[in-house]
XYZ file of C-alpha atoms in Angstrom:
286
model
C 83.332 -18.960 -25.304
C 80.624 -16.517 -26.549
C 77.275 -18.074 -27.765
C 76.371 -17.380 -31.488
C 74.066 -18.616 -34.235
C 71.802 -20.547 -31.852
C 70.367 -20.127 -28.548
C 71.395 -23.199 -26.708
C 69.261 -23.240 -23.564
C 69.276 -25.839 -20.965
C 66.273 -27.337 -19.217
C 65.860 -26.412 -15.604
C 62.873 -25.483 -13.168
C 63.443 -22.926 -10.588
C 61.097 -23.503 -7.773
C 59.468 -20.693 -5.768
C 56.570 -22.093 -4.133
C 53.804 -22.128 -5.152
C 54.632 -20.668 -8.429
C 57.213 -22.160 -10.917
C 59.229 -20.385 -13.618
C 61.984 -21.521 -16.092
C 65.139 -19.989 -16.969
C 67.719 -20.901 -19.788
C 71.373 -20.678 -19.115
C 73.283 -21.744 -22.210
C 76.663 -23.607 -22.182
C 79.085 -23.393 -24.915
C 80.526 -25.483 -27.750
C 83.128 -24.995 -30.191
C 82.937 -22.965 -33.333
C 83.223 -25.772 -35.600
C 80.557 -27.639 -33.929
C 78.236 -24.590 -34.320
C 78.977 -24.761 -38.067
C 78.311 -28.366 -38.329
C 74.962 -27.871 -36.342
C 74.080 -25.126 -39.038
C 74.559 -27.831 -41.740
C 72.398 -30.413 -39.907
C 69.742 -27.914 -39.492
C 69.348 -27.585 -43.196
C 69.295 -31.401 -43.662
C 66.801 -32.350 -40.954
C 63.857 -34.205 -42.133
C 62.246 -35.406 -38.768
C 58.924 -33.577 -38.214
C 57.915 -31.864 -34.863
C 56.225 -35.013 -33.281
C 55.887 -34.839 -29.408
C 56.951 -38.400 -28.257
C 56.284 -37.943 -24.415
C 53.776 -40.231 -22.441
C 52.677 -40.347 -18.917
C 53.111 -43.544 -17.038
C 49.341 -43.984 -17.426
C 49.542 -43.445 -21.128
C 52.409 -45.845 -21.568
C 50.646 -48.651 -19.456
C 47.463 -48.363 -21.498
C 49.297 -48.336 -24.796
C 51.404 -51.354 -24.098
C 49.043 -53.314 -22.031
C 50.854 -53.097 -18.764
C 49.738 -52.635 -15.266
C 50.464 -49.160 -13.794
C 52.358 -50.743 -10.924
C 54.646 -52.688 -13.356
C 55.217 -49.357 -15.189
C 56.137 -47.519 -12.073
C 58.450 -50.327 -11.019
C 60.091 -50.230 -14.465
C 60.788 -46.618 -14.509
C 61.385 -46.269 -10.798
C 64.790 -44.923 -11.099
C 63.511 -41.659 -12.345
C 62.927 -38.822 -9.887
C 63.397 -35.169 -9.310
C 66.576 -33.455 -7.853
C 66.150 -30.282 -5.679
C 68.946 -28.024 -4.789
C 68.123 -24.509 -3.653
C 65.600 -23.007 -5.824
C 66.398 -25.420 -8.414
C 64.549 -28.450 -9.711
C 65.849 -30.812 -12.529
C 65.582 -34.451 -13.375
C 67.810 -37.174 -12.198
C 67.868 -41.191 -11.905
C 69.185 -43.573 -9.761
C 71.996 -45.278 -11.422
C 73.984 -48.791 -10.809
C 73.496 -48.453 -7.007
C 70.175 -47.703 -4.994
C 71.964 -44.747 -3.347
C 73.583 -43.097 -6.474
C 71.981 -40.651 -8.752
C 72.966 -39.051 -12.038
C 71.872 -35.525 -12.894
C 73.198 -32.406 -14.449
C 75.865 -30.087 -12.888
C 73.721 -27.018 -13.360
C 71.194 -28.383 -11.070
C 73.929 -27.677 -8.291
C 75.747 -24.865 -9.688
C 74.531 -21.475 -11.009
C 75.238 -19.194 -13.824
C 77.978 -17.570 -11.856
C 79.754 -20.679 -10.935
C 78.405 -20.419 -7.538
C 76.840 -23.535 -5.683
C 73.019 -23.193 -5.318
C 73.073 -23.869 -1.599
C 75.915 -23.558 1.213
C 75.637 -27.132 1.945
C 74.766 -29.855 -0.738
C 73.388 -32.204 2.141
C 70.384 -29.750 2.039
C 69.640 -30.933 -1.322
C 67.464 -34.110 -1.959
C 66.219 -36.490 -4.610
C 62.400 -37.070 -4.749
C 61.659 -40.641 -5.799
C 58.625 -42.823 -6.159
C 58.175 -46.423 -7.067
C 54.386 -47.179 -6.824
C 51.474 -45.031 -8.141
C 49.918 -44.524 -4.720
C 53.064 -44.051 -2.954
C 53.754 -40.644 -1.466
C 57.255 -39.236 -2.896
C 60.145 -39.704 -0.553
C 62.924 -37.253 0.082
C 66.460 -38.802 -0.058
C 69.159 -36.340 1.011
C 72.326 -35.809 -0.562
C 75.563 -37.229 1.081
C 78.126 -35.830 -1.481
C 78.287 -34.602 -5.071
C 80.842 -34.903 -7.924
C 80.522 -32.633 -11.025
C 82.070 -32.421 -14.188
C 82.173 -28.663 -13.883
C 81.307 -25.869 -11.465
C 80.760 -23.500 -14.304
C 78.172 -25.091 -16.634
C 77.309 -21.803 -18.343
C 80.861 -21.218 -19.540
C 82.259 -24.754 -20.056
C 81.173 -27.195 -22.968
C 78.000 -29.375 -22.419
C 80.224 -32.563 -22.344
C 80.811 -31.345 -18.551
C 77.544 -30.738 -17.411
C 77.121 -34.000 -15.290
C 76.716 -34.712 -11.637
C 77.059 -37.873 -9.694
C 75.352 -37.796 -6.336
C 75.805 -40.063 -3.410
C 72.505 -40.199 -1.199
C 72.519 -40.602 2.668
C 70.337 -43.941 2.156
C 69.127 -46.113 -0.604
C 65.995 -45.404 -2.424
C 63.271 -47.912 -1.561
C 61.804 -50.026 -4.128
C 63.947 -48.741 -6.902
C 65.292 -50.545 -9.997
C 68.492 -48.621 -10.736
C 69.490 -47.933 -14.380
C 72.491 -50.237 -15.320
C 75.525 -49.522 -17.564
C 76.566 -51.587 -20.320
C 79.190 -51.030 -22.788
C 76.938 -51.991 -25.632
C 74.552 -49.475 -24.818
C 76.362 -46.165 -26.132
C 75.081 -43.086 -27.787
C 75.345 -43.208 -31.506
C 73.430 -41.607 -34.432
C 70.490 -43.824 -35.109
C 70.061 -45.120 -31.639
C 66.524 -45.714 -30.736
C 66.111 -44.782 -26.978
C 63.815 -44.311 -24.273
C 63.840 -40.971 -22.532
C 62.829 -41.007 -18.859
C 62.184 -37.414 -17.277
C 60.925 -36.467 -13.962
C 59.168 -33.346 -15.139
C 58.558 -30.799 -17.853
C 57.078 -27.088 -17.762
C 55.232 -27.649 -20.974
C 53.543 -30.893 -20.526
C 50.668 -32.063 -18.162
C 49.321 -30.430 -14.968
C 51.893 -28.034 -13.846
C 50.613 -28.149 -10.239
C 51.727 -31.706 -10.391
C 53.967 -32.284 -13.430
C 54.018 -35.895 -14.479
C 56.998 -38.252 -14.836
C 57.107 -39.173 -18.435
C 58.582 -41.644 -20.967
C 59.125 -41.224 -24.580
C 60.648 -43.306 -27.402
C 62.872 -41.142 -29.539
C 66.183 -41.287 -31.767
C 69.673 -39.946 -31.718
C 69.839 -37.771 -34.736
C 73.315 -36.522 -35.119
C 76.859 -36.413 -33.442
C 78.625 -33.155 -33.105
C 82.045 -33.526 -31.717
C 81.414 -35.024 -28.350
C 77.732 -34.226 -28.005
C 74.568 -35.657 -29.598
C 71.333 -34.221 -30.879
C 68.066 -35.895 -30.425
C 64.468 -35.572 -31.375
C 63.572 -36.591 -27.656
C 60.871 -34.110 -26.639
C 61.338 -32.116 -23.409
C 60.564 -29.155 -21.529
C 61.849 -27.042 -18.538
C 62.752 -29.450 -15.670
C 64.119 -32.286 -17.835
C 67.739 -31.218 -17.526
C 69.697 -34.414 -16.103
C 67.147 -36.836 -17.407
C 68.214 -40.151 -18.824
C 68.339 -41.565 -22.555
C 68.218 -45.298 -22.054
C 68.437 -48.594 -23.881
C 65.924 -51.503 -23.204
C 67.287 -54.951 -22.915
C 65.694 -58.107 -21.314
C 63.195 -55.831 -19.421
C 66.069 -53.869 -18.004
C 67.047 -50.175 -18.622
C 70.546 -49.064 -19.329
C 71.778 -45.340 -19.163
C 73.375 -44.344 -22.427
C 73.146 -40.454 -22.078
C 72.117 -37.449 -20.045
C 70.009 -34.681 -21.615
C 71.431 -31.288 -20.506
C 70.426 -28.718 -23.038
C 68.026 -27.465 -25.793
C 68.820 -26.000 -29.162
C 65.936 -23.623 -29.626
C 65.275 -20.884 -32.115
C 64.030 -18.546 -30.913
C 65.239 -18.860 -27.318
C 63.206 -20.598 -24.834
C 60.647 -21.792 -27.386
C 60.426 -25.323 -25.854
C 59.138 -27.671 -28.471
C 59.544 -31.065 -29.793
C 62.189 -31.631 -32.338
C 61.916 -29.602 -35.547
C 64.155 -27.911 -38.050
C 64.671 -25.223 -35.218
C 64.482 -27.345 -32.015
C 66.513 -30.388 -30.908
C 67.743 -31.355 -27.565
C 71.600 -32.070 -26.458
C 72.716 -35.261 -24.847
C 76.068 -36.151 -23.541
C 77.483 -39.775 -23.243
C 78.379 -41.769 -20.085
C 81.962 -42.113 -20.565
C 85.410 -40.782 -19.349
C 85.424 -38.927 -16.040
C 81.483 -38.996 -15.803
C 81.805 -42.884 -15.945
C 84.668 -43.094 -13.382
C 82.686 -40.680 -11.114
C 79.776 -42.978 -11.182
C 82.162 -46.060 -10.248
C 83.675 -44.103 -7.391
C 80.322 -43.233 -5.945
C 79.107 -46.890 -6.342
C 82.040 -48.159 -4.226
C 82.204 -45.500 -1.797
C 80.632 -46.173 1.707
């Protein structure tokens, strides 16, 4: 389906060491959804507030030790595949990661590498810990054509060769689902427009699901290039539960990555259907 009205660009870093650049590759949504988005834009009242915090800022603001904060958010990491880097998170099991499909397939529906076992997840659970590479064993995606198919299919479930050390995987709970008004915590491993780009920080941010449009959701969670595949979570009893995956940006003009405003918001997909089934299969697989 052709893109009209809005530029809907996903977040993904392309890495060409030592320089970094950002590209946008929109997916597509139905025309009635675009019309509804147009109506919602006129009604938007939330201002452009950047809700991202580094782990250090979060620790200071909420009076917690940095080690405790790193442990709490240890599920978040970066997924590298070919020249692409996105966000991902350990989910349910210490060797299963959820991420975006476009982290593994390009604009032309081609795998980013000839062998996905060359891709890896970069995790860290302590402030002083050197990030560790965890290589991919297998990948299941919702689509191999993330540019052409609706956003709802832009998910990936990754089985790692070994468990991530010291991690607290995100849990899944039927009571923690995306819905307008949900106040969530956004975990992302990197942004191209936040912090020192020589060593982009992992971030957390409290934000809200603003609107449901067919099967996707709009949020005011601030993000930049590299945040594709990052998690929207619920907090319960000091545990984090995965409720959605950030996969795209709605920006006007294109690639103008800003916090939520009348022209800018971020697209999140729910953890249900085949996405949820793929997680269950990966967790049970040897």
